Amino acid sequence: MPIEFYVSGDQTRVRQSFPSPTVYLDHWAIRLFSDERQLQDRLVAALLRQGGTLLLSNFTFAEFARNDDRRHTVAAEEFIERLLPNIFLTDFAFDKLQEQEQLEQDNARRFWPPADLPQLKLFAERAQDEPHGFTMRGFIAMARDNYSLLEIVTRETLDLIRTGFEVQRADAEYVRALRNMRPTTKRTRMTVIMSELMREFILDPTLPLVDNDVMDMIHAAVPVNCCDFVLLDGAWSDRVAKMKQRIKNAGTRMPVARCYSRRSNGIQQFLEALDSFPVSAEQ
C-alpha cells in the first residue's frame, strides 16, 4: 500500500512505498483523466486492480495553483481521490537520486523517486484532523490558495535550472564534448537522462529555451527515471524515444519508463499497456 498509517510506540506515523505499475501524468494528462470519465474509469480500475502507484509532484500542484478555474482543481482532486491510498508524493529532488545512483556500478537499477516529506506530513496531518480525514479533497486547492508563495519558489527554481543550461550551452568545450558523448555507465542515470532530454537545446544555442521547456524537463526527468509509465507532451515523448535509442545504440542496459503522448493514439496504447502489466522489464 503506497500511503499507509502505522502505530509506533504511542504515536501514529505515516509512510509511503512505490509498488509497480508506477504511473506519472503530466499536467495536461491529469486534466484529461479528470475530465474524461470513461478514460478515468479505465485508469483507476487498472491501477487499483494491480496495486500500482500514481506519482504526484509538487510541481504538479504548483501548476494547478496557476489555474484560475477552480473547477479544474476540484475535478483533479476527485480523480485522485479514487486512487487513494495508491499515490506517492515526490519533490523531484535530482540530487537525492544522484546520491543513490553514485553508489551503483551500472545504470541497470532504478530507484524510487525522492519523497516529498513535508507534503506527506501535511497529508497525514489532514487525515488525522476533522473534518478533512483521509482525502485528497481540498489538498490541491491549498496550492491554488497559496499561489503567490508557490509562484516565487517555482520561478526561482526555473531560473536556477535554466541559468545552468544557458551556461552549459554557452561553453563551447562542453557543447563539443556533449556532441560526442554517449550515454554510458560512467555517468549516473539522472545525469544521462537530463543531458539527453536537453541535448538539442544545448547543441543548438539558437533554439529558444523558455520556462515552459525547463518545466517540461522537470516533469519528464525523474518520472522517466523511476516510473513504469509516463505521459508527456508529444515533443518530450519524442525526446525520450531518441534517448532510449541512443542508450540502445551505446549498448548500455538502462531501463526507463514507457512514454506516451496524445499523438498516434497514445492514450489508448498507454491504457492497454497498463492493463496488461507486467511488461518486459527491459524498456
Short mmCIF file of C-alpha atoms in Angstrom, two decimals, residues 50-279:
data_model
loop_
_atom_site.label_atom_id
_atom_site.label_comp_id
_atom_site.label_asym_id
_atom_site.label_seq_id
_atom_site.Cartn_x
_atom_site.Cartn_y
_atom_site.Cartn_z
CA GLN A 50 -2.76 -4.27 -9.85
CA GLY A 51 -1.90 -2.36 -6.68
CA GLY A 52 0.09 0.25 -8.59
CA THR A 53 1.02 3.84 -7.78
CA LEU A 54 0.32 7.30 -9.19
CA LEU A 55 3.31 9.61 -8.72
CA LEU A 56 2.35 13.16 -7.76
CA SER A 57 4.87 16.01 -7.72
CA ASN A 58 5.00 19.36 -6.00
CA PHE A 59 5.35 20.88 -9.49
CA THR A 60 2.01 19.36 -10.47
CA PHE A 61 0.39 21.14 -7.54
CA ALA A 62 2.21 24.35 -8.43
CA GLU A 63 0.81 24.25 -11.96
CA PHE A 64 -2.71 23.82 -10.64
CA ALA A 65 -2.04 26.86 -8.46
CA ARG A 66 -1.62 28.90 -11.65
CA ASN A 67 -5.03 27.88 -12.97
CA ASP A 68 -7.75 30.46 -12.45
CA ASP A 69 -10.63 27.99 -12.84
CA ARG A 70 -11.33 26.22 -9.55
CA ARG A 71 -13.39 23.56 -11.34
CA HIS A 72 -10.21 22.03 -12.77
CA THR A 73 -8.74 21.76 -9.28
CA VAL A 74 -11.87 20.10 -7.90
CA ALA A 75 -12.03 17.66 -10.82
CA ALA A 76 -8.37 16.69 -10.31
CA GLU A 77 -8.94 16.14 -6.59
CA GLU A 78 -11.96 13.95 -7.28
CA PHE A 79 -9.98 11.89 -9.81
CA ILE A 80 -7.01 11.34 -7.50
CA GLU A 81 -9.37 10.68 -4.57
CA ARG A 82 -10.43 7.49 -6.36
CA LEU A 83 -6.83 6.24 -6.35
CA LEU A 84 -6.16 6.70 -2.64
CA PRO A 85 -4.10 5.39 -0.95
CA ASN A 86 -2.21 4.44 -4.13
CA ILE A 87 -0.22 7.66 -4.55
CA PHE A 88 3.38 8.68 -3.90
CA LEU A 89 4.36 12.30 -3.20
CA THR A 90 7.70 13.45 -4.65
CA ASP A 91 9.65 16.70 -4.63
CA PHE A 92 11.71 15.90 -7.77
CA ALA A 93 14.99 16.41 -5.89
CA PHE A 94 17.53 15.39 -8.53
CA ASP A 95 20.41 15.44 -6.06
CA LYS A 96 18.81 12.82 -3.81
CA LEU A 97 18.57 10.39 -6.71
CA GLN A 98 22.13 11.20 -7.74
CA GLU A 99 23.43 10.24 -4.31
CA GLN A 100 21.84 6.80 -4.55
CA GLU A 101 22.91 6.22 -8.15
CA GLN A 102 26.52 7.14 -7.48
CA LEU A 103 26.80 4.05 -5.28
CA GLU A 104 25.86 1.73 -8.15
CA GLN A 105 28.35 0.16 -10.56
CA ASP A 106 26.00 0.40 -13.53
CA ASN A 107 22.71 2.02 -14.51
CA ALA A 108 20.57 -1.10 -14.51
CA ARG A 109 18.90 -0.41 -11.16
CA ARG A 110 16.03 2.05 -10.84
CA PHE A 111 15.44 3.78 -7.52
CA TRP A 112 12.26 5.16 -6.01
CA PRO A 113 11.68 8.87 -6.63
CA PRO A 114 12.67 11.16 -3.73
CA ALA A 115 9.86 11.57 -1.22
CA ASP A 116 8.29 14.96 -0.54
CA LEU A 117 8.24 14.56 3.24
CA PRO A 118 6.69 17.97 4.06
CA GLN A 119 3.78 17.23 1.68
CA LEU A 120 3.40 13.73 3.14
CA LYS A 121 3.37 15.19 6.66
CA LEU A 122 0.72 17.71 5.64
CA PHE A 123 -1.39 15.00 4.03
CA ALA A 124 -1.10 12.85 7.17
CA GLU A 125 -1.98 15.73 9.49
CA ARG A 126 -5.10 16.49 7.47
CA ALA A 127 -6.04 12.80 7.57
CA GLN A 128 -5.94 12.89 11.38
CA ASP A 129 -7.81 16.15 11.62
CA GLU A 130 -11.56 16.67 11.39
CA PRO A 131 -13.31 17.50 9.16
CA HIS A 132 -10.79 16.50 6.48
CA GLY A 133 -9.97 12.86 7.08
CA PHE A 134 -8.07 10.66 4.62
CA THR A 135 -8.88 12.58 1.47
CA MET A 136 -7.45 14.45 -1.48
CA ARG A 137 -10.34 16.92 -1.44
CA GLY A 138 -9.05 20.39 -0.73
CA PHE A 139 -5.40 19.29 -0.92
CA ILE A 140 -4.62 20.64 -4.38
CA ALA A 141 -6.80 23.66 -3.65
CA MET A 142 -4.35 24.66 -0.93
CA ALA A 143 -1.73 25.17 -3.62
CA ARG A 144 -4.14 27.36 -5.54
CA ASP A 145 -4.93 29.36 -2.39
CA ASN A 146 -1.21 29.92 -1.79
CA TYR A 147 -0.40 30.79 -5.39
CA SER A 148 1.72 33.86 -4.63
CA LEU A 149 4.12 31.96 -2.35
CA LEU A 150 4.37 28.92 -4.63
CA GLU A 151 4.98 31.08 -7.66
CA ILE A 152 8.03 32.68 -6.04
CA VAL A 153 9.58 29.29 -5.32
CA THR A 154 8.66 27.95 -8.76
CA ARG A 155 10.17 30.98 -10.52
CA GLU A 156 13.38 30.71 -8.50
CA THR A 157 13.71 27.01 -9.34
CA LEU A 158 13.06 27.53 -13.05
CA ASP A 159 15.50 30.45 -13.19
CA LEU A 160 18.21 28.43 -11.44
CA ILE A 161 17.89 25.42 -13.75
CA ARG A 162 17.54 27.50 -16.91
CA THR A 163 20.63 29.52 -15.99
CA GLY A 164 22.57 26.28 -15.54
CA PHE A 165 21.60 25.11 -19.01
CA GLU A 166 22.37 28.52 -20.52
CA VAL A 167 25.88 28.34 -19.03
CA GLN A 168 26.38 24.86 -20.48
CA ARG A 169 25.35 25.74 -24.00
CA ALA A 170 27.48 28.89 -23.93
CA ASP A 171 30.50 26.72 -23.12
CA ALA A 172 31.97 25.63 -26.48
CA GLU A 173 34.09 22.91 -24.87
CA TYR A 174 31.08 21.42 -23.08
CA VAL A 175 28.98 21.53 -26.26
CA ARG A 176 31.74 19.79 -28.20
CA ALA A 177 32.04 17.10 -25.53
CA LEU A 178 28.27 16.60 -25.41
CA ARG A 179 28.09 16.24 -29.18
CA ASN A 180 30.39 13.22 -28.97
CA MET A 181 29.16 11.90 -25.62
CA ARG A 182 27.41 8.55 -25.41
CA PRO A 183 25.02 7.53 -22.61
CA THR A 184 27.34 5.22 -20.67
CA THR A 185 27.58 3.92 -17.11
CA LYS A 186 30.38 6.41 -16.40
CA ARG A 187 27.57 8.84 -15.54
CA THR A 188 24.58 8.31 -13.26
CA ARG A 189 21.13 7.57 -14.63
CA MET A 190 19.93 11.03 -13.61
CA THR A 191 22.83 12.75 -15.38
CA VAL A 192 22.32 10.71 -18.53
CA ILE A 193 18.57 11.40 -18.63
CA MET A 194 18.83 15.14 -18.02
CA SER A 195 21.60 15.64 -20.58
CA GLU A 196 19.80 13.52 -23.18
CA LEU A 197 16.46 15.28 -22.71
CA MET A 198 18.12 18.70 -23.03
CA ARG A 199 20.59 17.61 -25.71
CA GLU A 200 19.04 19.54 -28.62
CA PHE A 201 18.75 22.74 -26.57
CA ILE A 202 22.43 22.63 -25.58
CA LEU A 203 23.71 21.65 -29.02
CA ASP A 204 21.73 24.41 -30.73
CA PRO A 205 22.32 27.75 -28.94
CA THR A 206 19.85 29.48 -31.29
CA LEU A 207 16.98 27.33 -30.04
CA PRO A 208 14.85 29.34 -27.57
CA LEU A 209 14.98 27.99 -24.02
CA VAL A 210 11.99 29.26 -22.09
CA ASP A 211 10.49 28.47 -18.70
CA ASN A 212 7.98 26.03 -20.20
CA ASP A 213 10.86 23.97 -21.62
CA VAL A 214 12.51 23.79 -18.21
CA MET A 215 9.21 22.90 -16.54
CA ASP A 216 8.59 20.15 -19.10
CA MET A 217 12.08 18.76 -18.50
CA ILE A 218 11.38 18.69 -14.76
CA HIS A 219 8.12 16.84 -15.38
CA ALA A 220 9.99 14.31 -17.52
CA ALA A 221 13.36 13.59 -15.89
CA VAL A 222 12.54 11.91 -12.56
CA PRO A 223 9.39 10.10 -13.79
CA VAL A 224 11.23 8.70 -16.84
CA ASN A 225 13.98 7.58 -14.49
CA CYS A 226 11.77 5.97 -11.83
CA CYS A 227 8.35 5.06 -13.25
CA ASP A 228 7.00 2.29 -15.46
CA PHE A 229 4.67 4.57 -17.46
CA VAL A 230 4.84 8.31 -18.17
CA LEU A 231 2.53 10.58 -20.16
CA LEU A 232 4.24 13.69 -21.58
CA ASP A 233 3.75 16.27 -24.32
CA GLY A 234 4.46 14.94 -27.80
CA ALA A 235 7.77 16.76 -28.21
CA TRP A 236 9.08 15.38 -24.91
CA SER A 237 7.84 11.90 -25.68
CA ASP A 238 9.89 12.14 -28.88
CA ARG A 239 12.94 13.20 -26.88
CA VAL A 240 12.53 10.20 -24.60
CA ALA A 241 12.30 7.94 -27.65
CA LYS A 242 15.53 9.40 -29.05
CA MET A 243 17.22 8.97 -25.67
CA LYS A 244 16.17 5.32 -25.49
CA GLN A 245 17.52 4.69 -28.98
CA ARG A 246 20.84 6.31 -28.10
CA ILE A 247 21.05 4.20 -24.94
CA LYS A 248 20.38 1.09 -27.01
CA ASN A 249 22.96 2.08 -29.63
CA ALA A 250 25.53 2.60 -26.88
CA GLY A 251 24.98 -0.96 -25.66
CA THR A 252 24.06 0.28 -22.18
CA ARG A 253 21.49 -1.56 -20.06
CA MET A 254 19.43 1.24 -18.59
CA PRO A 255 15.67 0.60 -18.22
CA VAL A 256 13.49 3.70 -18.28
CA ALA A 257 9.74 4.36 -18.40
CA ARG A 258 7.44 3.63 -21.29
CA CYS A 259 6.45 7.06 -22.55
CA TYR A 260 3.22 8.10 -24.27
CA SER A 261 1.58 11.29 -25.50
CA ARG A 262 -1.71 12.19 -27.17
CA ARG A 263 -0.13 11.53 -30.55
CA SER A 264 -0.74 8.33 -32.55
CA ASN A 265 -3.47 7.00 -30.25
CA GLY A 266 -1.06 7.21 -27.34
CA ILE A 267 -3.71 7.37 -24.60
CA GLN A 268 -5.29 4.09 -25.70
CA GLN A 269 -1.86 2.49 -26.07
CA PHE A 270 -0.96 3.58 -22.54
CA LEU A 271 -4.18 2.20 -21.05
CA GLU A 272 -3.78 -1.11 -22.88
CA ALA A 273 -0.16 -1.43 -21.73
CA LEU A 274 -1.12 -0.59 -18.15
CA ASP A 275 -4.00 -3.05 -18.25
CA SER A 276 -1.69 -5.85 -19.42
CA PHE A 277 1.13 -5.09 -16.96
CA PRO A 278 3.64 -6.58 -16.16
CA VAL A 279 5.56 -5.90 -19.33
#
